[in-house]
Short mmCIF file of N, CA and C in Angstrom, two decimals:
data_model
loop_
_atom_site.label_atom_id
_atom_site.label_comp_id
_atom_site.label_asym_id
_atom_site.label_seq_id
_atom_site.Cartn_x
_atom_site.Cartn_y
_atom_site.Cartn_z
N CYS A 932 -13.45 5.74 13.22
CA CYS A 932 -12.90 4.49 12.71
C CYS A 932 -13.85 3.32 12.94
N LEU A 933 -14.55 3.34 14.09
CA LEU A 933 -15.39 2.22 14.51
C LEU A 933 -16.48 1.83 13.51
N PRO A 934 -17.21 2.77 12.87
CA PRO A 934 -18.28 2.34 11.96
C PRO A 934 -17.81 1.42 10.83
N CYS A 935 -16.56 1.58 10.40
CA CYS A 935 -16.04 0.71 9.33
C CYS A 935 -15.19 -0.42 9.89
N HIS A 936 -14.20 -0.07 10.72
CA HIS A 936 -13.23 -1.07 11.19
C HIS A 936 -13.75 -1.90 12.36
N GLY A 937 -14.80 -1.45 13.03
CA GLY A 937 -15.35 -2.22 14.14
C GLY A 937 -14.74 -1.85 15.47
N GLU A 938 -15.44 -2.19 16.53
CA GLU A 938 -15.00 -1.82 17.88
C GLU A 938 -13.64 -2.39 18.23
N LYS A 939 -13.36 -3.60 17.76
CA LYS A 939 -12.08 -4.24 18.05
C LYS A 939 -11.19 -4.34 16.81
N GLY A 940 -11.50 -3.55 15.78
CA GLY A 940 -10.66 -3.49 14.58
C GLY A 940 -10.76 -4.69 13.67
N ALA A 941 -11.85 -5.46 13.75
CA ALA A 941 -11.97 -6.71 12.98
C ALA A 941 -12.71 -6.54 11.67
N SER A 942 -12.81 -5.33 11.15
CA SER A 942 -13.50 -5.06 9.88
C SER A 942 -14.97 -5.48 9.97
N ASP A 943 -15.56 -5.28 11.14
CA ASP A 943 -16.94 -5.71 11.34
C ASP A 943 -17.83 -4.59 11.87
N GLY A 944 -17.48 -3.36 11.55
CA GLY A 944 -18.34 -2.24 11.94
C GLY A 944 -19.64 -2.29 11.16
N PRO A 945 -20.64 -1.54 11.56
CA PRO A 945 -21.95 -1.61 10.90
C PRO A 945 -21.91 -1.22 9.42
N ALA A 946 -20.96 -0.41 9.00
CA ALA A 946 -20.87 -0.01 7.59
C ALA A 946 -20.04 -0.98 6.75
N ALA A 947 -19.29 -1.86 7.37
CA ALA A 947 -18.31 -2.71 6.66
C ALA A 947 -18.94 -3.56 5.56
N VAL A 948 -20.12 -4.10 5.80
CA VAL A 948 -20.73 -5.00 4.82
C VAL A 948 -21.12 -4.26 3.54
N TYR A 949 -21.21 -2.94 3.60
CA TYR A 949 -21.60 -2.16 2.42
C TYR A 949 -20.40 -1.65 1.62
N LEU A 950 -19.20 -1.93 2.09
CA LEU A 950 -18.00 -1.36 1.46
C LEU A 950 -17.25 -2.41 0.64
N ASP A 951 -16.76 -1.97 -0.51
CA ASP A 951 -15.99 -2.84 -1.40
C ASP A 951 -14.81 -2.04 -1.92
N PRO A 952 -13.61 -2.41 -1.50
CA PRO A 952 -13.27 -3.54 -0.63
C PRO A 952 -13.62 -3.26 0.83
N ARG A 953 -13.67 -4.34 1.60
CA ARG A 953 -13.96 -4.20 3.02
C ARG A 953 -12.87 -3.41 3.70
N PRO A 954 -13.18 -2.76 4.82
CA PRO A 954 -12.16 -2.03 5.57
C PRO A 954 -11.09 -2.99 6.08
N ARG A 955 -9.93 -2.47 6.38
CA ARG A 955 -8.82 -3.28 6.88
C ARG A 955 -9.20 -3.96 8.19
N ASP A 956 -8.90 -5.24 8.29
CA ASP A 956 -9.06 -6.01 9.52
C ASP A 956 -7.74 -5.88 10.27
N PHE A 957 -7.71 -5.07 11.31
CA PHE A 957 -6.47 -4.81 12.04
C PHE A 957 -6.06 -5.94 12.96
N THR A 958 -6.95 -6.90 13.22
CA THR A 958 -6.65 -7.94 14.21
C THR A 958 -5.49 -8.82 13.77
N ARG A 959 -5.15 -8.80 12.48
CA ARG A 959 -4.01 -9.58 11.99
C ARG A 959 -2.73 -8.77 11.97
N GLY A 960 -2.81 -7.51 12.39
CA GLY A 960 -1.61 -6.67 12.45
C GLY A 960 -1.02 -6.34 11.10
N ILE A 961 -1.87 -6.24 10.08
CA ILE A 961 -1.37 -6.03 8.71
C ILE A 961 -1.80 -4.66 8.19
N LEU A 962 -0.83 -3.93 7.70
CA LEU A 962 -1.08 -2.70 6.96
C LEU A 962 -0.46 -2.93 5.58
N LYS A 963 -1.26 -2.83 4.54
CA LYS A 963 -0.79 -3.20 3.20
C LYS A 963 0.08 -2.15 2.54
N ILE A 964 -0.23 -0.88 2.75
CA ILE A 964 0.50 0.21 2.10
C ILE A 964 1.58 0.67 3.07
N LYS A 965 2.82 0.23 2.82
CA LYS A 965 3.89 0.53 3.76
C LYS A 965 5.22 0.64 3.03
N THR A 966 6.23 1.09 3.75
CA THR A 966 7.56 1.27 3.15
C THR A 966 8.55 0.24 3.68
N THR A 967 8.06 -0.80 4.34
CA THR A 967 8.92 -1.87 4.84
C THR A 967 8.73 -3.11 3.98
N LEU A 968 9.73 -3.97 3.96
CA LEU A 968 9.68 -5.14 3.10
C LEU A 968 8.90 -6.30 3.71
N LEU A 969 8.28 -7.05 2.83
CA LEU A 969 7.61 -8.31 3.14
C LEU A 969 6.73 -8.22 4.37
N ASP A 970 6.96 -9.09 5.37
CA ASP A 970 6.06 -9.11 6.52
C ASP A 970 6.54 -8.24 7.68
N ALA A 971 7.53 -7.38 7.44
CA ALA A 971 7.96 -6.45 8.49
C ALA A 971 6.80 -5.52 8.84
N PRO A 972 6.65 -5.16 10.11
CA PRO A 972 5.56 -4.26 10.46
C PRO A 972 5.74 -2.90 9.80
N PRO A 973 4.63 -2.17 9.64
CA PRO A 973 4.74 -0.82 9.06
C PRO A 973 5.40 0.14 10.04
N THR A 974 5.95 1.21 9.51
CA THR A 974 6.46 2.27 10.38
C THR A 974 5.28 3.12 10.84
N ASP A 975 5.48 3.88 11.90
CA ASP A 975 4.44 4.82 12.33
C ASP A 975 4.13 5.82 11.22
N GLU A 976 5.17 6.21 10.47
CA GLU A 976 4.98 7.17 9.37
C GLU A 976 4.12 6.57 8.26
N ASP A 977 4.27 5.24 8.01
CA ASP A 977 3.42 4.58 7.02
C ASP A 977 1.96 4.71 7.43
N HIS A 978 1.70 4.41 8.67
CA HIS A 978 0.33 4.46 9.18
C HIS A 978 -0.20 5.90 9.12
N PHE A 979 0.63 6.86 9.50
CA PHE A 979 0.23 8.27 9.47
C PHE A 979 -0.13 8.69 8.04
N ARG A 980 0.67 8.25 7.08
CA ARG A 980 0.43 8.59 5.68
C ARG A 980 -0.93 8.05 5.21
N VAL A 981 -1.26 6.80 5.58
CA VAL A 981 -2.53 6.21 5.17
C VAL A 981 -3.71 6.96 5.81
N VAL A 982 -3.61 7.24 7.08
CA VAL A 982 -4.70 7.95 7.76
C VAL A 982 -4.83 9.37 7.19
N THR A 983 -3.74 10.01 6.90
CA THR A 983 -3.77 11.38 6.38
C THR A 983 -4.29 11.43 4.95
N ARG A 984 -3.77 10.58 4.06
CA ARG A 984 -4.12 10.61 2.64
C ARG A 984 -5.38 9.81 2.31
N GLY A 985 -5.72 8.82 3.14
CA GLY A 985 -6.77 7.89 2.79
C GLY A 985 -6.23 6.86 1.81
N VAL A 986 -7.11 6.05 1.25
CA VAL A 986 -6.70 5.04 0.28
C VAL A 986 -7.60 5.19 -0.94
N PRO A 987 -7.11 5.85 -2.01
CA PRO A 987 -7.92 6.02 -3.21
C PRO A 987 -8.43 4.68 -3.74
N GLY A 988 -9.63 4.70 -4.27
CA GLY A 988 -10.23 3.47 -4.80
C GLY A 988 -10.92 2.64 -3.72
N THR A 989 -10.93 3.15 -2.47
CA THR A 989 -11.61 2.48 -1.37
C THR A 989 -12.45 3.50 -0.62
N ALA A 990 -13.15 3.05 0.42
CA ALA A 990 -13.95 3.97 1.23
C ALA A 990 -13.13 4.70 2.29
N MET A 991 -11.82 4.40 2.39
CA MET A 991 -10.98 5.04 3.41
C MET A 991 -10.72 6.48 3.00
N PRO A 992 -11.32 7.45 3.74
CA PRO A 992 -11.17 8.85 3.36
C PRO A 992 -9.85 9.45 3.84
N GLU A 993 -9.57 10.63 3.32
CA GLU A 993 -8.44 11.42 3.80
C GLU A 993 -8.87 12.06 5.12
N TRP A 994 -8.13 11.78 6.18
CA TRP A 994 -8.45 12.38 7.48
C TRP A 994 -7.61 13.62 7.75
N GLY A 995 -6.72 13.95 6.81
CA GLY A 995 -5.84 15.10 7.00
C GLY A 995 -6.56 16.42 7.12
N THR A 996 -7.75 16.53 6.54
CA THR A 996 -8.51 17.78 6.63
C THR A 996 -9.55 17.75 7.75
N LEU A 997 -9.83 16.57 8.29
CA LEU A 997 -10.86 16.44 9.32
C LEU A 997 -10.31 16.33 10.73
N LEU A 998 -9.12 15.78 10.86
CA LEU A 998 -8.48 15.63 12.16
C LEU A 998 -7.19 16.42 12.18
N SER A 999 -6.86 17.01 13.31
CA SER A 999 -5.59 17.71 13.42
C SER A 999 -4.45 16.71 13.35
N GLU A 1000 -3.25 17.20 13.13
CA GLU A 1000 -2.09 16.31 13.11
C GLU A 1000 -1.96 15.55 14.44
N GLU A 1001 -2.17 16.25 15.54
CA GLU A 1001 -2.08 15.61 16.85
C GLU A 1001 -3.13 14.51 17.00
N GLU A 1002 -4.36 14.77 16.53
CA GLU A 1002 -5.42 13.75 16.62
C GLU A 1002 -5.10 12.54 15.76
N ARG A 1003 -4.55 12.77 14.57
CA ARG A 1003 -4.18 11.64 13.71
C ARG A 1003 -3.09 10.80 14.38
N TRP A 1004 -2.10 11.44 14.99
CA TRP A 1004 -1.06 10.68 15.70
C TRP A 1004 -1.65 9.91 16.88
N GLN A 1005 -2.63 10.48 17.57
CA GLN A 1005 -3.25 9.78 18.69
C GLN A 1005 -3.95 8.50 18.20
N VAL A 1006 -4.68 8.59 17.10
CA VAL A 1006 -5.34 7.41 16.52
C VAL A 1006 -4.29 6.38 16.13
N ILE A 1007 -3.23 6.84 15.49
CA ILE A 1007 -2.19 5.92 15.03
C ILE A 1007 -1.49 5.24 16.20
N PHE A 1008 -1.16 5.99 17.22
CA PHE A 1008 -0.50 5.36 18.37
C PHE A 1008 -1.40 4.33 19.03
N TYR A 1009 -2.71 4.62 19.10
CA TYR A 1009 -3.65 3.63 19.64
C TYR A 1009 -3.65 2.38 18.77
N GLU A 1010 -3.79 2.56 17.45
CA GLU A 1010 -3.84 1.41 16.54
C GLU A 1010 -2.51 0.66 16.53
N GLN A 1011 -1.40 1.40 16.53
CA GLN A 1011 -0.10 0.73 16.52
C GLN A 1011 0.11 -0.09 17.79
N GLU A 1012 -0.23 0.48 18.93
CA GLU A 1012 -0.04 -0.25 20.19
C GLU A 1012 -0.99 -1.44 20.30
N THR A 1013 -2.19 -1.30 19.75
CA THR A 1013 -3.20 -2.34 19.86
C THR A 1013 -3.00 -3.45 18.82
N PHE A 1014 -2.70 -3.06 17.58
CA PHE A 1014 -2.69 -4.03 16.48
C PHE A 1014 -1.33 -4.27 15.83
N PHE A 1015 -0.39 -3.35 15.98
CA PHE A 1015 0.93 -3.45 15.35
C PHE A 1015 2.01 -3.25 16.40
N PRO A 1016 2.05 -4.07 17.44
CA PRO A 1016 2.98 -3.80 18.54
C PRO A 1016 4.44 -3.84 18.10
N VAL A 1017 5.16 -2.77 18.45
CA VAL A 1017 6.58 -2.65 18.16
C VAL A 1017 7.23 -2.09 19.42
N ASP A 1018 8.42 -2.58 19.74
CA ASP A 1018 9.13 -2.07 20.91
C ASP A 1018 9.69 -0.69 20.57
N ARG A 1019 8.99 0.35 20.99
CA ARG A 1019 9.41 1.72 20.69
C ARG A 1019 10.52 2.20 21.61
N LYS A 1020 10.81 1.46 22.67
CA LYS A 1020 11.87 1.86 23.60
C LYS A 1020 13.24 1.52 23.04
N ASP A 1021 13.30 0.53 22.15
CA ASP A 1021 14.57 0.11 21.56
C ASP A 1021 14.57 0.49 20.08
N PRO A 1022 15.27 1.56 19.71
CA PRO A 1022 15.27 1.99 18.30
C PRO A 1022 15.71 0.91 17.33
N ALA A 1023 16.56 -0.01 17.77
CA ALA A 1023 17.03 -1.08 16.88
C ALA A 1023 15.91 -2.04 16.49
N LYS A 1024 14.84 -2.11 17.27
CA LYS A 1024 13.74 -3.02 16.98
C LYS A 1024 12.62 -2.39 16.18
N ARG A 1025 12.73 -1.09 15.92
CA ARG A 1025 11.70 -0.42 15.13
C ARG A 1025 11.85 -0.79 13.67
N PRO A 1026 10.75 -0.95 12.94
CA PRO A 1026 10.86 -1.29 11.53
C PRO A 1026 11.55 -0.18 10.74
N ALA A 1027 12.35 -0.58 9.78
CA ALA A 1027 13.09 0.40 8.96
C ALA A 1027 12.48 0.44 7.56
N PRO A 1028 12.23 1.64 7.05
CA PRO A 1028 11.72 1.75 5.68
C PRO A 1028 12.81 1.44 4.67
N ILE A 1029 12.39 1.12 3.46
CA ILE A 1029 13.36 0.90 2.39
C ILE A 1029 14.08 2.21 2.08
N VAL A 1030 15.24 2.09 1.47
CA VAL A 1030 15.98 3.26 1.01
C VAL A 1030 15.62 3.45 -0.46
N ILE A 1031 15.15 4.63 -0.79
CA ILE A 1031 14.78 4.92 -2.18
C ILE A 1031 15.92 5.66 -2.86
N PRO A 1032 16.53 5.03 -3.86
CA PRO A 1032 17.63 5.71 -4.55
C PRO A 1032 17.12 6.91 -5.34
N ALA A 1033 18.03 7.78 -5.72
CA ALA A 1033 17.66 8.96 -6.49
C ALA A 1033 16.93 8.56 -7.77
N GLU A 1034 15.91 9.32 -8.09
CA GLU A 1034 15.13 9.05 -9.29
C GLU A 1034 15.94 9.41 -10.53
N PRO A 1035 16.12 8.46 -11.44
CA PRO A 1035 16.87 8.77 -12.66
C PRO A 1035 16.00 9.57 -13.63
N PRO A 1036 16.60 10.17 -14.64
CA PRO A 1036 15.80 10.90 -15.62
C PRO A 1036 14.93 9.95 -16.44
N MET A 1037 13.74 10.42 -16.80
CA MET A 1037 12.86 9.63 -17.65
C MET A 1037 13.28 9.86 -19.10
N THR A 1038 13.76 8.82 -19.74
CA THR A 1038 14.24 8.91 -21.11
C THR A 1038 13.48 7.91 -21.98
N PRO A 1039 13.48 8.10 -23.29
CA PRO A 1039 12.84 7.11 -24.17
C PRO A 1039 13.43 5.71 -23.98
N GLU A 1040 14.74 5.64 -23.72
CA GLU A 1040 15.38 4.32 -23.50
C GLU A 1040 14.85 3.67 -22.23
N ALA A 1041 14.69 4.45 -21.15
CA ALA A 1041 14.18 3.91 -19.89
C ALA A 1041 12.74 3.44 -20.06
N ILE A 1042 11.94 4.21 -20.80
CA ILE A 1042 10.55 3.83 -21.04
C ILE A 1042 10.49 2.53 -21.84
N LYS A 1043 11.35 2.39 -22.86
CA LYS A 1043 11.39 1.16 -23.66
C LYS A 1043 11.78 -0.03 -22.79
N LYS A 1044 12.78 0.16 -21.92
CA LYS A 1044 13.17 -0.93 -21.01
C LYS A 1044 12.01 -1.29 -20.09
N GLY A 1045 11.30 -0.28 -19.59
CA GLY A 1045 10.14 -0.53 -18.73
C GLY A 1045 9.06 -1.32 -19.46
N ASP A 1046 8.82 -0.98 -20.73
CA ASP A 1046 7.85 -1.70 -21.54
C ASP A 1046 8.26 -3.17 -21.68
N ASP A 1047 9.54 -3.39 -21.97
CA ASP A 1047 10.04 -4.77 -22.12
C ASP A 1047 9.89 -5.55 -20.81
N LEU A 1048 10.17 -4.89 -19.68
CA LEU A 1048 10.04 -5.55 -18.37
C LEU A 1048 8.57 -5.82 -18.04
N PHE A 1049 7.70 -4.85 -18.31
CA PHE A 1049 6.27 -4.97 -18.04
C PHE A 1049 5.69 -6.19 -18.76
N HIS A 1050 6.09 -6.36 -20.02
CA HIS A 1050 5.56 -7.46 -20.85
C HIS A 1050 6.45 -8.69 -20.84
N GLY A 1051 7.56 -8.65 -20.11
CA GLY A 1051 8.49 -9.77 -20.09
C GLY A 1051 8.85 -10.21 -18.69
N LYS A 1052 10.08 -9.93 -18.29
CA LYS A 1052 10.65 -10.41 -17.03
C LYS A 1052 9.76 -10.17 -15.80
N ALA A 1053 9.18 -8.98 -15.67
CA ALA A 1053 8.36 -8.67 -14.50
C ALA A 1053 6.97 -9.30 -14.60
N GLY A 1054 6.48 -9.49 -15.81
CA GLY A 1054 5.18 -10.13 -16.00
C GLY A 1054 4.00 -9.31 -15.51
N CYS A 1055 4.14 -7.99 -15.46
CA CYS A 1055 3.07 -7.12 -14.94
C CYS A 1055 1.77 -7.29 -15.72
N PHE A 1056 1.88 -7.56 -17.03
CA PHE A 1056 0.71 -7.66 -17.89
C PHE A 1056 -0.23 -8.79 -17.47
N VAL A 1057 0.29 -9.81 -16.79
CA VAL A 1057 -0.54 -10.94 -16.39
C VAL A 1057 -1.69 -10.49 -15.50
N CYS A 1058 -1.42 -9.52 -14.64
CA CYS A 1058 -2.46 -8.97 -13.77
C CYS A 1058 -3.04 -7.67 -14.34
N HIS A 1059 -2.15 -6.76 -14.72
CA HIS A 1059 -2.58 -5.41 -15.11
C HIS A 1059 -3.03 -5.31 -16.57
N GLY A 1060 -2.81 -6.35 -17.38
CA GLY A 1060 -3.21 -6.34 -18.78
C GLY A 1060 -2.19 -5.68 -19.67
N ASN A 1061 -2.27 -5.97 -20.95
CA ASN A 1061 -1.30 -5.45 -21.92
C ASN A 1061 -1.33 -3.93 -22.01
N THR A 1062 -2.49 -3.32 -21.78
CA THR A 1062 -2.59 -1.87 -21.86
C THR A 1062 -2.71 -1.23 -20.47
N GLY A 1063 -2.47 -2.00 -19.41
CA GLY A 1063 -2.44 -1.46 -18.05
C GLY A 1063 -3.80 -1.13 -17.46
N LYS A 1064 -4.86 -1.72 -17.98
CA LYS A 1064 -6.20 -1.39 -17.49
C LYS A 1064 -6.71 -2.33 -16.40
N GLY A 1065 -5.81 -3.15 -15.85
CA GLY A 1065 -6.22 -4.05 -14.77
C GLY A 1065 -7.02 -5.24 -15.26
N ASP A 1066 -6.85 -5.59 -16.53
CA ASP A 1066 -7.66 -6.66 -17.12
C ASP A 1066 -6.81 -7.80 -17.67
N GLY A 1067 -5.73 -8.12 -16.97
CA GLY A 1067 -4.87 -9.22 -17.38
C GLY A 1067 -5.56 -10.56 -17.24
N PRO A 1068 -4.96 -11.63 -17.79
CA PRO A 1068 -5.61 -12.94 -17.80
C PRO A 1068 -5.94 -13.52 -16.43
N ILE A 1069 -5.23 -13.12 -15.37
CA ILE A 1069 -5.56 -13.66 -14.05
C ILE A 1069 -6.23 -12.62 -13.14
N ALA A 1070 -6.57 -11.47 -13.68
CA ALA A 1070 -7.09 -10.36 -12.88
C ALA A 1070 -8.32 -10.75 -12.05
N THR A 1071 -9.24 -11.48 -12.62
CA THR A 1071 -10.49 -11.78 -11.90
C THR A 1071 -10.35 -12.93 -10.90
N THR A 1072 -9.21 -13.59 -10.89
CA THR A 1072 -9.03 -14.71 -9.95
C THR A 1072 -8.29 -14.31 -8.69
N MET A 1073 -7.81 -13.09 -8.62
CA MET A 1073 -6.96 -12.67 -7.51
C MET A 1073 -7.76 -12.41 -6.24
N ARG A 1074 -7.16 -12.80 -5.10
CA ARG A 1074 -7.78 -12.62 -3.78
C ARG A 1074 -6.71 -12.13 -2.82
N ASP A 1075 -7.13 -11.36 -1.80
CA ASP A 1075 -6.19 -11.00 -0.74
C ASP A 1075 -6.17 -12.12 0.29
N ILE A 1076 -5.40 -11.98 1.36
CA ILE A 1076 -5.28 -13.08 2.32
C ILE A 1076 -6.55 -13.33 3.11
N TRP A 1077 -7.50 -12.42 3.03
CA TRP A 1077 -8.79 -12.61 3.70
C TRP A 1077 -9.79 -13.29 2.78
N GLY A 1078 -9.39 -13.53 1.51
CA GLY A 1078 -10.29 -14.15 0.54
C GLY A 1078 -11.15 -13.16 -0.23
N ASN A 1079 -10.94 -11.87 -0.03
CA ASN A 1079 -11.71 -10.86 -0.75
C ASN A 1079 -11.15 -10.68 -2.16
N PRO A 1080 -12.01 -10.41 -3.14
CA PRO A 1080 -11.50 -10.13 -4.49
C PRO A 1080 -10.49 -8.98 -4.44
N GLN A 1081 -9.41 -9.10 -5.19
CA GLN A 1081 -8.33 -8.11 -5.19
C GLN A 1081 -8.02 -7.76 -6.63
N LEU A 1082 -8.74 -6.80 -7.18
CA LEU A 1082 -8.53 -6.44 -8.58
C LEU A 1082 -7.25 -5.64 -8.74
N PRO A 1083 -6.47 -5.93 -9.78
CA PRO A 1083 -5.25 -5.16 -10.03
C PRO A 1083 -5.61 -3.71 -10.37
N ARG A 1084 -4.69 -2.83 -10.08
CA ARG A 1084 -4.91 -1.40 -10.34
C ARG A 1084 -4.98 -1.16 -11.84
N ASN A 1085 -5.88 -0.28 -12.23
CA ASN A 1085 -6.01 0.20 -13.60
C ASN A 1085 -5.09 1.42 -13.71
N PHE A 1086 -3.99 1.28 -14.42
CA PHE A 1086 -3.01 2.36 -14.50
C PHE A 1086 -3.50 3.58 -15.27
N THR A 1087 -4.58 3.44 -16.03
CA THR A 1087 -5.11 4.60 -16.75
C THR A 1087 -5.92 5.49 -15.83
N LYS A 1088 -6.13 5.05 -14.57
CA LYS A 1088 -6.83 5.84 -13.56
C LYS A 1088 -5.88 6.09 -12.40
N SER A 1089 -4.85 6.89 -12.66
CA SER A 1089 -3.78 7.07 -11.68
C SER A 1089 -4.25 7.71 -10.38
N TRP A 1090 -5.37 8.39 -10.39
CA TRP A 1090 -5.90 8.99 -9.16
C TRP A 1090 -6.35 7.91 -8.16
N GLN A 1091 -6.41 6.64 -8.61
CA GLN A 1091 -6.81 5.56 -7.72
C GLN A 1091 -5.64 4.74 -7.21
N PHE A 1092 -4.42 5.15 -7.48
CA PHE A 1092 -3.26 4.39 -7.00
C PHE A 1092 -3.27 4.38 -5.47
N LYS A 1093 -3.33 3.21 -4.88
CA LYS A 1093 -3.50 3.10 -3.44
C LYS A 1093 -2.36 3.71 -2.63
N GLY A 1094 -1.15 3.61 -3.10
CA GLY A 1094 -0.03 4.13 -2.33
C GLY A 1094 0.47 5.48 -2.80
N GLY A 1095 -0.25 6.12 -3.71
CA GLY A 1095 0.17 7.40 -4.26
C GLY A 1095 0.65 7.24 -5.69
N ARG A 1096 0.63 8.32 -6.44
CA ARG A 1096 0.99 8.23 -7.86
C ARG A 1096 2.26 8.95 -8.23
N ASP A 1097 2.97 9.51 -7.26
CA ASP A 1097 4.27 10.10 -7.54
C ASP A 1097 5.25 8.98 -7.91
N PRO A 1098 6.26 9.27 -8.74
CA PRO A 1098 7.21 8.23 -9.11
C PRO A 1098 7.81 7.49 -7.91
N LYS A 1099 8.14 8.21 -6.82
CA LYS A 1099 8.71 7.54 -5.64
C LYS A 1099 7.70 6.61 -4.99
N ASP A 1100 6.42 6.99 -5.02
CA ASP A 1100 5.37 6.12 -4.48
C ASP A 1100 5.27 4.84 -5.30
N ILE A 1101 5.31 4.97 -6.62
CA ILE A 1101 5.21 3.80 -7.49
C ILE A 1101 6.44 2.92 -7.36
N TYR A 1102 7.62 3.53 -7.27
CA TYR A 1102 8.85 2.76 -7.03
C TYR A 1102 8.74 1.98 -5.72
N THR A 1103 8.19 2.63 -4.68
CA THR A 1103 8.02 1.96 -3.39
C THR A 1103 7.10 0.76 -3.52
N ARG A 1104 5.98 0.90 -4.24
CA ARG A 1104 5.06 -0.25 -4.43
C ARG A 1104 5.75 -1.37 -5.20
N MET A 1105 6.57 -1.01 -6.19
CA MET A 1105 7.31 -2.04 -6.93
C MET A 1105 8.29 -2.77 -6.02
N THR A 1106 8.84 -2.06 -5.05
CA THR A 1106 9.85 -2.63 -4.16
C THR A 1106 9.23 -3.43 -3.03
N THR A 1107 8.22 -2.86 -2.37
CA THR A 1107 7.63 -3.52 -1.20
C THR A 1107 6.43 -4.38 -1.56
N GLY A 1108 5.85 -4.14 -2.73
CA GLY A 1108 4.59 -4.78 -3.06
C GLY A 1108 3.48 -4.15 -2.23
N ILE A 1109 2.31 -4.73 -2.29
CA ILE A 1109 1.20 -4.34 -1.41
C ILE A 1109 0.92 -5.58 -0.59
N PHE A 1110 1.42 -5.56 0.63
CA PHE A 1110 1.44 -6.74 1.48
C PHE A 1110 0.04 -7.34 1.64
N ALA A 1111 -0.04 -8.66 1.58
CA ALA A 1111 -1.27 -9.43 1.79
C ALA A 1111 -2.24 -9.31 0.63
N SER A 1112 -1.79 -8.75 -0.48
CA SER A 1112 -2.64 -8.65 -1.68
C SER A 1112 -1.95 -9.44 -2.79
N GLY A 1113 -2.46 -9.29 -3.99
CA GLY A 1113 -1.83 -9.97 -5.12
C GLY A 1113 -0.61 -9.26 -5.67
N MET A 1114 -0.31 -8.03 -5.19
CA MET A 1114 0.82 -7.27 -5.70
C MET A 1114 2.09 -7.69 -4.97
N PRO A 1115 3.01 -8.40 -5.68
CA PRO A 1115 4.22 -8.87 -5.02
C PRO A 1115 5.31 -7.80 -4.93
N SER A 1116 6.29 -8.07 -4.12
CA SER A 1116 7.50 -7.25 -4.06
C SER A 1116 8.43 -7.69 -5.19
N PHE A 1117 9.03 -6.73 -5.87
CA PHE A 1117 10.01 -7.02 -6.91
C PHE A 1117 11.42 -6.66 -6.44
N ALA A 1118 11.60 -6.59 -5.13
CA ALA A 1118 12.89 -6.19 -4.56
C ALA A 1118 14.02 -7.12 -4.96
N THR A 1119 13.75 -8.41 -5.11
CA THR A 1119 14.80 -9.36 -5.47
C THR A 1119 14.76 -9.75 -6.95
N GLN A 1120 13.61 -9.60 -7.61
CA GLN A 1120 13.51 -9.99 -9.02
C GLN A 1120 14.03 -8.93 -9.98
N LEU A 1121 13.92 -7.66 -9.59
CA LEU A 1121 14.34 -6.57 -10.46
C LEU A 1121 15.37 -5.69 -9.74
N THR A 1122 16.32 -5.19 -10.48
CA THR A 1122 17.31 -4.28 -9.91
C THR A 1122 16.65 -2.93 -9.62
N ASP A 1123 17.34 -2.08 -8.87
CA ASP A 1123 16.83 -0.72 -8.62
C ASP A 1123 16.51 -0.01 -9.94
N ALA A 1124 17.45 -0.10 -10.88
CA ALA A 1124 17.26 0.58 -12.18
C ALA A 1124 16.06 0.01 -12.92
N GLU A 1125 15.89 -1.32 -12.88
CA GLU A 1125 14.75 -1.93 -13.55
C GLU A 1125 13.43 -1.50 -12.93
N ARG A 1126 13.40 -1.38 -11.62
CA ARG A 1126 12.17 -0.92 -10.97
C ARG A 1126 11.86 0.52 -11.36
N TRP A 1127 12.88 1.37 -11.49
CA TRP A 1127 12.64 2.73 -11.96
C TRP A 1127 12.13 2.70 -13.40
N ASP A 1128 12.71 1.85 -14.25
CA ASP A 1128 12.23 1.76 -15.64
C ASP A 1128 10.76 1.37 -15.68
#
């Protein structure tokens, strides 16, 4: 982890300057790909998923084949205790993931509603473009909270979806957003059904 994230997790390892986007700066206690809402801390499982799967479209590799499950949990517990402190002794204080409702069937009507939402109420096209290629009118102006360029995802390259490309993964991103980036949460703007559409 150190060559990219740095000795103290500040995204200042020797390789960091060569990576685009830069590695996560853990000193702010932020994990962007998570199943909790808004600024709630990530769950341990969120962190485990990122370390195991990596982050497509970035230099963060999949560690699931290089480290044993026990080793990945050891890294996560170190990072969680150091950068994402949560009272693990009191279950009531642990972050809770969102509840994902059952996936409805994909129908032509649902797809049409999704198209209307994408180009209307949700305004997805503003960032992702009319054809979903990440080339919307404000795409080049977006920045994350560190000031780094934050290009919207190109939906025609689904293998690069940062949080996964399964329907439940995409629903989760629509619900939680990608914290500290330009991708907002639609938990209050769109109903469960609209997010599935």
